Amino acid sequence: MQNPAHPNLTDEALPVENDLTPTPEVLDCAVENDLEGLTAYLFHGESQKVREDAALAIGMMMGESAVEAFIELFSQEDRHLRLAASWGLSAVGAPAVTSLIAALAEGDTPTRTWAAYTLGSIGHSSAESPLAGALEDENPQVRWWAGWALDQILQRQSTCSNC
C-alpha cells in the first residue's frame, strides 16, 4: 500500500485478500490441538498462507496467553513472520489491545508500526487515544499506520451503532 501524500512510505508486507479456507495441514493441527505443529508451521510454513493460518489458529487456541509472544515477533527481520503475528493478534482480538497499546508506546520502530496496524485491524475503540498520540511519533511509518488505524476504527464506529 502506498501513501499518496508520501509516496516513499510503503510496506510490502500488507496483507492481500486472504483465502478464508484454512490450509489442510494447519487445519489438521488445529483439530488435534497440536500447538507444537502449529508453531512449526508459523515459523517454517512453505507459504505465507500456511504461516498466517497457523498464527490465526494459535491465536484462537491460546487467546490472551499468546499475546506477548506474538508482539515479540514484531521485532523479527522476517516481514512475513511479523504479518503472521499480526493475524494471530487479530484472532485474539480485544484481549490483545492493552498489550498492543503498550507496544505502540514503548516498542522499537517495527513493533510500534505493527502495533498500530494490528490495532486498526482489531478496531477496538479504546485504542483511539493512544493511536492519536502516535500521530506525533518520530517515525513517519508509525505516524502513517496510526492514522490508517484510526480511520479503520472510526469507519467501524460509523457503520455500527451498537459498537
PDB file of C-alpha atoms in Angstrom:
ATOM      1  CA  MET A   1       0.000   0.000   0.000  1.00  0.00           C
ATOM      2  CA  GLN A   2       1.315   3.400  -0.833  1.00  0.00           C
ATOM      3  CA  ASN A   3       0.595   6.644   0.944  1.00  0.00           C
ATOM      4  CA  PRO A   4      -0.248   9.158  -1.805  1.00  0.00           C
ATOM      5  CA  ALA A   5       0.896  12.084   0.336  1.00  0.00           C
ATOM      6  CA  HIS A   6       4.234  10.380   0.972  1.00  0.00           C
ATOM      7  CA  PRO A   7       4.994   8.039  -1.949  1.00  0.00           C
ATOM      8  CA  ASN A   8       8.168   6.763  -0.299  1.00  0.00           C
ATOM      9  CA  LEU A   9       6.192   5.332   2.631  1.00  0.00           C
ATOM     10  CA  THR A  10       5.281   1.799   1.670  1.00  0.00           C
ATOM     11  CA  ASP A  11       5.055  -1.569   3.326  1.00  0.00           C
ATOM     12  CA  GLU A  12       5.073  -4.521   1.022  1.00  0.00           C
ATOM     13  CA  ALA A  13       4.080  -6.728   3.954  1.00  0.00           C
ATOM     14  CA  LEU A  14       0.473  -5.594   3.972  1.00  0.00           C
ATOM     15  CA  PRO A  15      -1.944  -8.455   3.644  1.00  0.00           C
ATOM     16  CA  VAL A  16      -3.788  -9.058   0.450  1.00  0.00           C
ATOM     17  CA  GLU A  17      -7.208 -10.626   0.328  1.00  0.00           C
ATOM     18  CA  ASN A  18      -6.835 -13.894   2.136  1.00  0.00           C
ATOM     19  CA  ASP A  19      -8.458 -17.135   1.105  1.00  0.00           C
ATOM     20  CA  LEU A  20     -10.645 -17.931   4.105  1.00  0.00           C
ATOM     21  CA  THR A  21     -10.335 -21.689   3.676  1.00  0.00           C
ATOM     22  CA  PRO A  22      -7.659 -22.950   6.079  1.00  0.00           C
ATOM     23  CA  THR A  23      -4.826 -24.964   4.628  1.00  0.00           C
ATOM     24  CA  PRO A  24      -5.326 -28.704   5.244  1.00  0.00           C
ATOM     25  CA  GLU A  25      -2.091 -29.198   7.201  1.00  0.00           C
ATOM     26  CA  VAL A  26      -2.885 -26.332   9.573  1.00  0.00           C
ATOM     27  CA  LEU A  27      -6.488 -27.452   9.925  1.00  0.00           C
ATOM     28  CA  ASP A  28      -5.293 -30.943  10.913  1.00  0.00           C
ATOM     29  CA  CYS A  29      -3.026 -29.489  13.611  1.00  0.00           C
ATOM     30  CA  ALA A  30      -5.785 -27.218  14.895  1.00  0.00           C
ATOM     31  CA  VAL A  31      -8.298 -30.067  15.118  1.00  0.00           C
ATOM     32  CA  GLU A  32      -5.728 -32.097  17.064  1.00  0.00           C
ATOM     33  CA  ASN A  33      -4.842 -29.082  19.288  1.00  0.00           C
ATOM     34  CA  ASP A  34      -1.250 -29.612  18.159  1.00  0.00           C
ATOM     35  CA  LEU A  35       0.377 -26.383  19.320  1.00  0.00           C
ATOM     36  CA  GLU A  36       3.861 -27.690  18.515  1.00  0.00           C
ATOM     37  CA  GLY A  37       2.847 -28.449  14.929  1.00  0.00           C
ATOM     38  CA  LEU A  38       1.158 -25.069  14.550  1.00  0.00           C
ATOM     39  CA  THR A  39       4.247 -23.320  15.884  1.00  0.00           C
ATOM     40  CA  ALA A  40       6.392 -25.189  13.364  1.00  0.00           C
ATOM     41  CA  TYR A  41       4.096 -24.019  10.557  1.00  0.00           C
ATOM     42  CA  LEU A  42       4.203 -20.449  11.890  1.00  0.00           C
ATOM     43  CA  PHE A  43       7.995 -20.320  11.672  1.00  0.00           C
ATOM     44  CA  HIS A  44       8.662 -22.700   8.791  1.00  0.00           C
ATOM     45  CA  GLY A  45       5.479 -22.925   6.718  1.00  0.00           C
ATOM     46  CA  GLU A  46       6.101 -23.290   2.997  1.00  0.00           C
ATOM     47  CA  SER A  47       3.850 -20.341   2.138  1.00  0.00           C
ATOM     48  CA  GLN A  48       2.617 -17.123   3.694  1.00  0.00           C
ATOM     49  CA  LYS A  49      -0.898 -18.583   3.724  1.00  0.00           C
ATOM     50  CA  VAL A  50       0.251 -21.522   5.865  1.00  0.00           C
ATOM     51  CA  ARG A  51       2.038 -19.177   8.263  1.00  0.00           C
ATOM     52  CA  GLU A  52      -0.985 -16.871   8.563  1.00  0.00           C
ATOM     53  CA  ASP A  53      -3.338 -19.805   9.095  1.00  0.00           C
ATOM     54  CA  ALA A  54      -1.034 -21.171  11.800  1.00  0.00           C
ATOM     55  CA  ALA A  55      -0.924 -17.784  13.540  1.00  0.00           C
ATOM     56  CA  LEU A  56      -4.712 -17.493  13.410  1.00  0.00           C
ATOM     57  CA  ALA A  57      -5.105 -20.982  14.861  1.00  0.00           C
ATOM     58  CA  ILE A  58      -2.588 -20.272  17.632  1.00  0.00           C
ATOM     59  CA  GLY A  59      -4.348 -17.007  18.434  1.00  0.00           C
ATOM     60  CA  MET A  60      -7.719 -18.730  18.636  1.00  0.00           C
ATOM     61  CA  MET A  61      -6.377 -21.653  20.683  1.00  0.00           C
ATOM     62  CA  MET A  62      -4.146 -19.762  23.077  1.00  0.00           C
ATOM     63  CA  GLY A  63      -6.020 -16.482  23.316  1.00  0.00           C
ATOM     64  CA  GLU A  64      -4.537 -13.889  25.616  1.00  0.00           C
ATOM     65  CA  SER A  65      -1.655 -16.162  26.649  1.00  0.00           C
ATOM     66  CA  ALA A  66      -0.207 -15.839  23.114  1.00  0.00           C
ATOM     67  CA  VAL A  67      -0.218 -12.029  23.028  1.00  0.00           C
ATOM     68  CA  GLU A  68       3.260 -11.219  24.342  1.00  0.00           C
ATOM     69  CA  ALA A  69       4.911 -13.885  22.169  1.00  0.00           C
ATOM     70  CA  PHE A  70       3.190 -12.514  19.066  1.00  0.00           C
ATOM     71  CA  ILE A  71       4.188  -8.933  19.929  1.00  0.00           C
ATOM     72  CA  GLU A  72       7.818 -10.037  20.325  1.00  0.00           C
ATOM     73  CA  LEU A  73       7.692 -11.316  16.732  1.00  0.00           C
ATOM     74  CA  PHE A  74       7.122  -7.745  15.500  1.00  0.00           C
ATOM     75  CA  SER A  75      10.862  -7.113  16.015  1.00  0.00           C
ATOM     76  CA  GLN A  76      11.909 -10.008  13.776  1.00  0.00           C
ATOM     77  CA  GLU A  77      13.580  -9.282  10.440  1.00  0.00           C
ATOM     78  CA  ASP A  78      11.191 -11.604   8.591  1.00  0.00           C
ATOM     79  CA  ARG A  79       8.299  -9.399   7.478  1.00  0.00           C
ATOM     80  CA  HIS A  80       6.166 -12.468   6.747  1.00  0.00           C
ATOM     81  CA  LEU A  81       6.538 -13.552  10.355  1.00  0.00           C
ATOM     82  CA  ARG A  82       5.546 -10.054  11.526  1.00  0.00           C
ATOM     83  CA  LEU A  83       2.451 -10.207   9.330  1.00  0.00           C
ATOM     84  CA  ALA A  84       1.544 -13.652  10.649  1.00  0.00           C
ATOM     85  CA  ALA A  85       1.943 -12.357  14.215  1.00  0.00           C
ATOM     86  CA  SER A  86      -0.457  -9.532  13.407  1.00  0.00           C
ATOM     87  CA  TRP A  87      -3.004 -12.047  12.130  1.00  0.00           C
ATOM     88  CA  GLY A  88      -2.608 -14.075  15.324  1.00  0.00           C
ATOM     89  CA  LEU A  89      -3.180 -10.998  17.465  1.00  0.00           C
ATOM     90  CA  SER A  90      -6.219 -10.111  15.376  1.00  0.00           C
ATOM     91  CA  ALA A  91      -7.582 -13.586  16.146  1.00  0.00           C
ATOM     92  CA  VAL A  92      -7.101 -12.902  19.868  1.00  0.00           C
ATOM     93  CA  GLY A  93      -8.986  -9.627  19.426  1.00  0.00           C
ATOM     94  CA  ALA A  94      -9.922  -7.343  22.326  1.00  0.00           C
ATOM     95  CA  PRO A  95      -7.789  -9.146  24.954  1.00  0.00           C
ATOM     96  CA  ALA A  96      -4.700  -8.148  22.917  1.00  0.00           C
ATOM     97  CA  VAL A  97      -5.491  -4.427  22.834  1.00  0.00           C
ATOM     98  CA  THR A  98      -3.906  -3.394  26.163  1.00  0.00           C
ATOM     99  CA  SER A  99      -0.596  -5.067  25.286  1.00  0.00           C
ATOM    100  CA  LEU A 100      -0.668  -3.623  21.772  1.00  0.00           C
ATOM    101  CA  ILE A 101      -1.222  -0.139  23.196  1.00  0.00           C
ATOM    102  CA  ALA A 102       1.818  -0.642  25.441  1.00  0.00           C
ATOM    103  CA  ALA A 103       3.860  -1.832  22.438  1.00  0.00           C
ATOM    104  CA  LEU A 104       2.735   1.222  20.471  1.00  0.00           C
ATOM    105  CA  ALA A 105       4.117   3.460  23.216  1.00  0.00           C
ATOM    106  CA  GLU A 106       7.280   1.586  24.167  1.00  0.00           C
ATOM    107  CA  GLY A 107       8.409  -0.692  21.357  1.00  0.00           C
ATOM    108  CA  ASP A 108      11.080  -0.291  18.718  1.00  0.00           C
ATOM    109  CA  THR A 109      10.041   1.164  15.355  1.00  0.00           C
ATOM    110  CA  PRO A 110       8.900  -2.105  13.721  1.00  0.00           C
ATOM    111  CA  THR A 111       6.976  -3.039  16.870  1.00  0.00           C
ATOM    112  CA  ARG A 112       5.255   0.359  17.027  1.00  0.00           C
ATOM    113  CA  THR A 113       4.419   0.165  13.314  1.00  0.00           C
ATOM    114  CA  TRP A 114       2.911  -3.311  13.532  1.00  0.00           C
ATOM    115  CA  ALA A 115       1.135  -2.489  16.804  1.00  0.00           C
ATOM    116  CA  ALA A 116      -0.586   0.429  15.059  1.00  0.00           C
ATOM    117  CA  TYR A 117      -1.538  -1.755  12.087  1.00  0.00           C
ATOM    118  CA  THR A 118      -2.866  -4.527  14.316  1.00  0.00           C
ATOM    119  CA  LEU A 119      -4.845  -2.122  16.495  1.00  0.00           C
ATOM    120  CA  GLY A 120      -6.518  -0.881  13.318  1.00  0.00           C
ATOM    121  CA  SER A 121      -7.263  -4.442  12.258  1.00  0.00           C
ATOM    122  CA  ILE A 122      -8.842  -5.246  15.619  1.00  0.00           C
ATOM    123  CA  GLY A 123     -10.710  -1.943  15.646  1.00  0.00           C
ATOM    124  CA  HIS A 124     -11.292  -1.554  19.386  1.00  0.00           C
ATOM    125  CA  SER A 125     -12.331   1.965  20.378  1.00  0.00           C
ATOM    126  CA  SER A 126     -10.018   2.013  23.432  1.00  0.00           C
ATOM    127  CA  ALA A 127      -7.097   2.345  21.008  1.00  0.00           C
ATOM    128  CA  GLU A 128      -8.271   5.721  19.671  1.00  0.00           C
ATOM    129  CA  SER A 129      -6.414   7.958  22.124  1.00  0.00           C
ATOM    130  CA  PRO A 130      -3.095   6.042  22.007  1.00  0.00           C
ATOM    131  CA  LEU A 131      -3.251   5.969  18.209  1.00  0.00           C
ATOM    132  CA  ALA A 132      -3.955   9.703  18.143  1.00  0.00           C
ATOM    133  CA  GLY A 133      -0.828  10.149  20.262  1.00  0.00           C
ATOM    134  CA  ALA A 134       1.145   8.015  17.804  1.00  0.00           C
ATOM    135  CA  LEU A 135       0.332  10.553  15.096  1.00  0.00           C
ATOM    136  CA  GLU A 136       3.177  12.529  16.717  1.00  0.00           C
ATOM    137  CA  ASP A 137       5.647   9.602  16.635  1.00  0.00           C
ATOM    138  CA  GLU A 138       9.180  10.365  15.456  1.00  0.00           C
ATOM    139  CA  ASN A 139       8.887   7.747  12.707  1.00  0.00           C
ATOM    140  CA  PRO A 140       6.800   8.531   9.587  1.00  0.00           C
ATOM    141  CA  GLN A 141       5.782   4.870   9.122  1.00  0.00           C
ATOM    142  CA  VAL A 142       4.385   4.725  12.653  1.00  0.00           C
ATOM    143  CA  ARG A 143       2.541   8.009  12.115  1.00  0.00           C
ATOM    144  CA  TRP A 144       1.057   6.817   8.825  1.00  0.00           C
ATOM    145  CA  TRP A 145      -0.118   3.470  10.205  1.00  0.00           C
ATOM    146  CA  ALA A 146      -1.526   5.169  13.314  1.00  0.00           C
ATOM    147  CA  GLY A 147      -3.606   7.368  11.002  1.00  0.00           C
ATOM    148  CA  TRP A 148      -4.712   4.347   8.997  1.00  0.00           C
ATOM    149  CA  ALA A 149      -5.667   2.525  12.200  1.00  0.00           C
ATOM    150  CA  LEU A 150      -7.682   5.479  13.481  1.00  0.00           C
ATOM    151  CA  ASP A 151      -9.507   5.619  10.165  1.00  0.00           C
ATOM    152  CA  GLN A 152     -10.351   1.905  10.437  1.00  0.00           C
ATOM    153  CA  ILE A 153     -11.735   2.349  13.951  1.00  0.00           C
ATOM    154  CA  LEU A 154     -13.762   5.429  13.031  1.00  0.00           C
ATOM    155  CA  GLN A 155     -15.186   3.710   9.951  1.00  0.00           C
ATOM    156  CA  ARG A 156     -16.326   0.790  12.100  1.00  0.00           C
ATOM    157  CA  GLN A 157     -17.950   3.148  14.584  1.00  0.00           C
ATOM    158  CA  SER A 158     -19.842   4.969  11.844  1.00  0.00           C
ATOM    159  CA  THR A 159     -21.252   1.700  10.485  1.00  0.00           C
ATOM    160  CA  CYS A 160     -22.005   0.041  13.827  1.00  0.00           C
ATOM    161  CA  SER A 161     -24.484   1.833  16.043  1.00  0.00           C
ATOM    162  CA  ASN A 162     -24.101  -0.752  18.845  1.00  0.00           C
ATOM    163  CA  CYS A 163     -20.280  -0.795  18.971  1.00  0.00           C
TER     164      CYS A 163
END
